[in-house]
XYZ file of C-alpha atoms in Angstrom:
74
model
C -109.119 -46.006 19.715
C -106.136 -46.002 21.991
C -102.745 -44.521 21.395
C -100.117 -42.010 22.577
C -100.246 -38.257 23.119
C -97.090 -36.125 23.364
C -98.885 -32.817 23.404
C -101.737 -33.263 25.471
C -101.839 -34.620 29.234
C -99.709 -34.389 32.231
C -96.507 -36.177 31.464
C -93.919 -36.921 28.817
C -96.165 -39.353 26.970
C -99.801 -40.267 28.152
C -102.322 -42.777 26.897
C -105.014 -41.065 24.636
C -108.357 -42.760 24.338
C -110.796 -41.527 21.732
C -114.476 -42.886 21.420
C -116.085 -42.616 18.070
C -119.749 -42.557 17.300
C -121.387 -44.925 14.861
C -121.392 -41.916 12.330
C -117.463 -41.583 12.855
C -117.611 -38.519 14.620
C -115.532 -38.100 18.000
C -117.865 -38.699 21.055
C -115.148 -38.041 23.421
C -111.280 -37.981 23.829
C -109.157 -38.211 26.991
C -105.643 -38.562 28.288
C -104.629 -40.814 31.279
C -101.089 -40.764 32.734
C -98.735 -38.976 35.198
C -95.409 -36.968 34.935
C -93.492 -39.630 33.115
C -94.453 -42.141 30.308
C -97.407 -44.300 29.793
C -97.684 -46.911 26.954
C -101.188 -48.438 25.929
C -101.355 -52.117 24.979
C -105.009 -52.742 24.433
C -108.503 -51.432 24.988
C -111.359 -53.905 25.498
C -115.063 -53.506 25.305
C -117.106 -54.651 28.536
C -120.424 -56.089 28.648
C -121.719 -52.887 30.474
C -120.781 -50.578 27.494
C -117.565 -49.308 29.063
C -113.915 -50.171 28.321
C -110.985 -52.013 29.869
C -107.704 -50.182 29.263
C -104.279 -52.060 29.666
C -100.960 -50.582 29.578
C -97.689 -49.842 31.190
C -96.947 -46.842 33.496
C -93.564 -45.356 34.390
C -95.375 -42.581 36.618
C -97.168 -44.804 39.116
C -96.492 -48.019 41.176
C -93.505 -49.642 42.942
C -91.003 -50.232 40.212
C -89.562 -48.596 37.195
C -92.505 -49.810 35.123
C -95.773 -51.241 36.262
C -98.978 -52.791 34.707
C -101.652 -50.006 34.119
C -105.308 -51.413 34.330
C -108.159 -48.739 34.060
C -111.943 -49.350 33.886
C -113.769 -46.799 31.776
C -117.335 -46.086 31.887
C -119.371 -45.886 28.465
């Protein structure tokens, strides 16, 4: 599951990723972002058991907003 966090993390809003087990319990939860805003668009499972996270960042990059791509291990 991917969404926003306004109370966890480093910035004004961060990307929150939560992985659930097959028994619907939380295996892990983590936030990603910098001092400004980050917005998730999609999380895609990869063939190695990890995930590809796509979003937009206002904390990093060359412009006012940039694409955010992050490969997460399982």
